[in-house]
Each structure stands twice: as structure tokens, then as C-alpha cells.
Amino acid sequence: MKPIEVKEDIYWVGGIDWDLRNFHGYSTNRGSTYNAYLIIDDKVTLIDTVKSYLCDEMMERISEIIDPAEIDYVVSNHVEMDHSGSLPEIMEVAKEATVITSPKGEKGLKSHYDADWNFKVIDSNESLDLGRRSLEFVLTPMVHWPDNMVSYLPEDKLLFSNDAFGQHYASSERFDDQTPYDIVMEEAKKYYANIVLPYSSQVQNVLGTVGDLDIEIIAPSHGIIWRSNIEEIIQKYKKWSANETEEEAIIIYDTMWESTAKIATSIQRAFEAKDINTKMRKLGVNHISDIMTDVMTAEYICVGSPTLNNNMLPTVASFLTYLKGLAPKDRTGLAFGSYGWGGQSVGQVADILEECDFELLDPIKEQYIPNDDNLDEITERVKEQIK
Ligand code: FEO
């Protein structure tokens, strides 16, 4: 397992998780990487680690460069176990090493690992002398956990951004200019929608700080390293964190006997008549984390469910729970669905869309099987309400 040189004496020594298909509920169809970086200087410094089951792979890459026992500092930018999982093994080998982390990082690491390591707790704007270089730190709480921070090498104009700017994308290539641009951007968008979206206001704070730095390389903790499209990914983060949407509708539904599917199609016709791009996403066929990627930039969020046992379908409930947690802002919502007798589902969907603070169009509720006239009327009703 070879390390990859990022800049002179700075190496990627992470692990590639080719087979990962589920990251705490997020479908990772292209796998992932956990990026650790080794800086060779007077003080040998490791930036983050990898998931515990890829520790041997990381150790092998490090050992191609130095004996891991020579590591002086291990910077823990984030406690989550995809980045800290191999810390216990590293600290067992590099017995004299000091763990550099934020105040909440120290607390989190001690709690996760019952750790009795040498800690140096740093705060924003502190720096650490490595010899020919210095490492500066900026605390970035809630991007993605309370403990997060990023590390910056001013001499190399290199930002170790941890979760920010990451993508779940397994690849033997390490840089953005070696990989298909559209795929990497799509994975970066999916990552933002499913991991970072609830913390957009904190992202805006970080972008303000990062905007003051001179950056030639962004080295995140997942996926490829940005060295050619830095301005593009920063602009995307500005757009996503500012909740900028496209004039686009996404119609998310599940159906029992196709009546709710027919209503979904009538709604689609209304948006098409207004020249608004529309995406149909049937639950059970599409994964909720893929749907969220589309939701992130869509102005209209339409959600449909028939009524089953006095409730919405479990697939729809699951999606709405996920949507509410990820908290996209300032959208227009529409609840719809069919029913046989009770008809509770549409009101339940509308309630959750309202809890999301969406502005709601009038709900659509049809008993049993809507006929052609009913379906045409639905299209007209929706058309009248679209701006
Ligand atoms: Fe990639 Fe929040 O861990």
C-alpha cells in the first residue's frame, strides 16, 4: 500500500473503503475513503486516522515513509470514529506522541477510548511549530460534530478541512483533476445534503474564516483532494449553505394501488405546464439519501402517501423523519395522497412539512381511484397555486 505525495514531505496515508455501501443510513454507492495525512518535518505529524478496520492499511502506508513509532503529533480534527478509530493503535505504537485536539475533542476522545494519552488542547488561531512549517487551527463546531476543527499549513497553503468539502468516493486517484468532475461534484453535493446541511449557518461562518486563507490545496477527510477546482467547490458550499434553490419540483411518493402514483403524475403535469423542471422519486425504489441530494436544491417539495392502517406508509414516514432532521429551509411543500376510508395520511404529511417550516400549497386528497376528470382537476389546482 503506497502513500501518495500531496506536496513535498506531505503524504496521503489513508484507507480506501471500496465496499462501503451504507454510512449510518446514507447509501454510499461509490464507497468511501478515510483520509489521513503524514507531514514529515522536525516534528512528524499525522493528521487524523482511519476507521479501525482499515488501520493496517494506514500503518502500511505510513511505514513506507517512516517508522510509525517516530510520530510526534497526532492531530485529531474530529472525534467521529471514521477518523479517530485507529487512534488507539497509533498511540500504542507511537507511545511518546501527543494528541492535538480541540477542548471538545479531548472530552470526546477520552469518552470514546477511555484514553490516557498525552493531550495538547488547542483553541482557534493557535499554531503549532513543526520545524520548517507551522500548523494553524480553526475550531469549526458542528461541521459536523461539536468537536470539529480544521488545520492549515500556511507555508504550503494547504487546508486539512476534515468533513467539510468531503465526498464518499472510493478511488485509487487522489486528486480532483484525476477524477471525473461531474461525479465528484455529485458526490460532494450528496455529502453536503446528507451530512452537512443541518449545519449550514456554521458552514457560512467557516467559509468566512476560510475565505481569509490563501489556499492551494483542500485536503478533506473523505474522497478526493481539491487542487484544481478549489474556487468551484467553495462556490458550491457558499450556494448550498445559503440555501439557494433552483426553480425545480421534486415529487416524492409511495403508492399501494397506484392511485397516489396517478396523483403524483397529475402534479408533475402542473409543474411541466409551468416549465418547471420536475423529478419523480418513488420511495422504495430510490434511496432517501439520493432523494435528499435532489431536495437540497429544489424549491418545491411534494410528498405523497396513501393511508394504511390510519397512517402514512412507513416508507414515507421514514423519508419525512430524515427530511425533518436534515432541515432544508424556505421551501414550498405539497402533501397529497389517496385513501379508502380513514384518509389520515395527507394531514400527517402536511403536519410534518409544516414542522419543517415549509410554506404549504393546498393538500390533495382523493378517495379510492381518481378518474381522468379528477386528475385533470388536480393538475389545474396545482397550476393555479404555482408562482
Ligand atoms: Fe467523516 Fe463526521 O465524520
PDB file of N, CA and C and ligand atoms in Angstrom, residues 23-24 34 78 80-83 143-145 148 162-163 168 191 195 221-222, ligand 1:
ATOM      1  N   PHE A  23     -23.351   4.328   5.096  1.00  0.00           N
ATOM      2  CA  PHE A  23     -22.646   5.107   6.124  1.00  0.00           C
ATOM      3  C   PHE A  23     -23.718   5.721   7.020  1.00  0.00           C
ATOM      4  N   HIS A  24     -23.911   5.188   8.153  1.00  0.00           N
ATOM      5  CA  HIS A  24     -25.033   5.449   9.062  1.00  0.00           C
ATOM      6  C   HIS A  24     -26.299   5.918   8.334  1.00  0.00           C
ATOM      7  N   TYR A  34     -11.140   7.214   3.966  1.00  0.00           N
ATOM      8  CA  TYR A  34     -10.868   7.965   5.197  1.00  0.00           C
ATOM      9  C   TYR A  34      -9.453   8.484   5.011  1.00  0.00           C
ATOM     10  N   HIS A  78     -11.325  15.570  14.458  1.00  0.00           N
ATOM     11  CA  HIS A  78     -12.726  15.159  14.640  1.00  0.00           C
ATOM     12  C   HIS A  78     -12.772  13.827  15.373  1.00  0.00           C
ATOM     13  N   GLU A  80     -15.366  11.673  15.536  1.00  0.00           N
ATOM     14  CA  GLU A  80     -16.170  10.589  14.947  1.00  0.00           C
ATOM     15  C   GLU A  80     -15.251   9.452  14.503  1.00  0.00           C
ATOM     16  N   MET A  81     -15.723   8.221  14.692  1.00  0.00           N
ATOM     17  CA  MET A  81     -14.846   7.047  14.632  1.00  0.00           C
ATOM     18  C   MET A  81     -14.297   6.739  13.234  1.00  0.00           C
ATOM     19  N   ASP A  82     -14.909   7.345  12.198  1.00  0.00           N
ATOM     20  CA  ASP A  82     -14.317   7.143  10.872  1.00  0.00           C
ATOM     21  C   ASP A  82     -12.964   7.845  10.769  1.00  0.00           C
ATOM     22  N   HIS A  83     -12.697   8.769  11.694  1.00  0.00           N
ATOM     23  CA  HIS A  83     -11.398   9.475  11.687  1.00  0.00           C
ATOM     24  C   HIS A  83     -10.544   9.183  12.919  1.00  0.00           C
ATOM     25  N   VAL A 143     -19.487  21.278  12.332  1.00  0.00           N
ATOM     26  CA  VAL A 143     -19.226  20.904  10.933  1.00  0.00           C
ATOM     27  C   VAL A 143     -18.300  19.690  10.951  1.00  0.00           C
ATOM     28  N   HIS A 144     -18.697  18.659  11.669  1.00  0.00           N
ATOM     29  CA  HIS A 144     -20.017  18.097  11.702  1.00  0.00           C
ATOM     30  C   HIS A 144     -20.490  17.768  13.132  1.00  0.00           C
ATOM     31  N   TRP A 145     -19.557  17.717  14.093  1.00  0.00           N
ATOM     32  CA  TRP A 145     -19.850  17.468  15.495  1.00  0.00           C
ATOM     33  C   TRP A 145     -19.346  18.676  16.300  1.00  0.00           C
ATOM     34  N   ASN A 148     -15.396  19.491  16.048  1.00  0.00           N
ATOM     35  CA  ASN A 148     -14.633  19.608  14.784  1.00  0.00           C
ATOM     36  C   ASN A 148     -13.712  20.821  14.736  1.00  0.00           C
ATOM     37  N   ASN A 162     -11.046  18.332   7.109  1.00  0.00           N
ATOM     38  CA  ASN A 162     -11.845  17.291   7.758  1.00  0.00           C
ATOM     39  C   ASN A 162     -13.129  17.014   6.975  1.00  0.00           C
ATOM     40  N   ASP A 163     -14.302  16.924   7.632  1.00  0.00           N
ATOM     41  CA  ASP A 163     -15.510  16.528   6.907  1.00  0.00           C
ATOM     42  C   ASP A 163     -15.902  17.535   5.817  1.00  0.00           C
ATOM     43  N   HIS A 168     -18.099  10.906  -0.317  1.00  0.00           N
ATOM     44  CA  HIS A 168     -17.926   9.466  -0.182  1.00  0.00           C
ATOM     45  C   HIS A 168     -17.660   8.909  -1.583  1.00  0.00           C
ATOM     46  N   TYR A 191     -22.953  14.476  -0.280  1.00  0.00           N
ATOM     47  CA  TYR A 191     -22.336  14.525   1.055  1.00  0.00           C
ATOM     48  C   TYR A 191     -22.858  15.734   1.828  1.00  0.00           C
ATOM     49  N   ILE A 195     -24.992  15.116   5.188  1.00  0.00           N
ATOM     50  CA  ILE A 195     -24.137  15.220   6.376  1.00  0.00           C
ATOM     51  C   ILE A 195     -24.092  16.662   6.889  1.00  0.00           C
ATOM     52  N   SER A 221     -11.281  14.897   4.655  1.00  0.00           N
ATOM     53  CA  SER A 221     -11.102  13.584   5.288  1.00  0.00           C
ATOM     54  C   SER A 221     -11.844  12.470   4.571  1.00  0.00           C
ATOM     55  N   HIS A 222     -12.580  12.810   3.510  1.00  0.00           N
ATOM     56  CA  HIS A 222     -13.217  11.788   2.673  1.00  0.00           C
ATOM     57  C   HIS A 222     -13.033  12.170   1.209  1.00  0.00           C
TER      58      HIS A 222
HETATM   59 FE1  FEO B   1     -16.336  11.797   8.498  1.00  0.00          FE
HETATM   60 FE2  FEO B   1     -18.186  13.399  10.989  1.00  0.00          FE
HETATM   61  O1  FEO B   1     -17.026  12.110  10.227  1.00  0.00           O
END
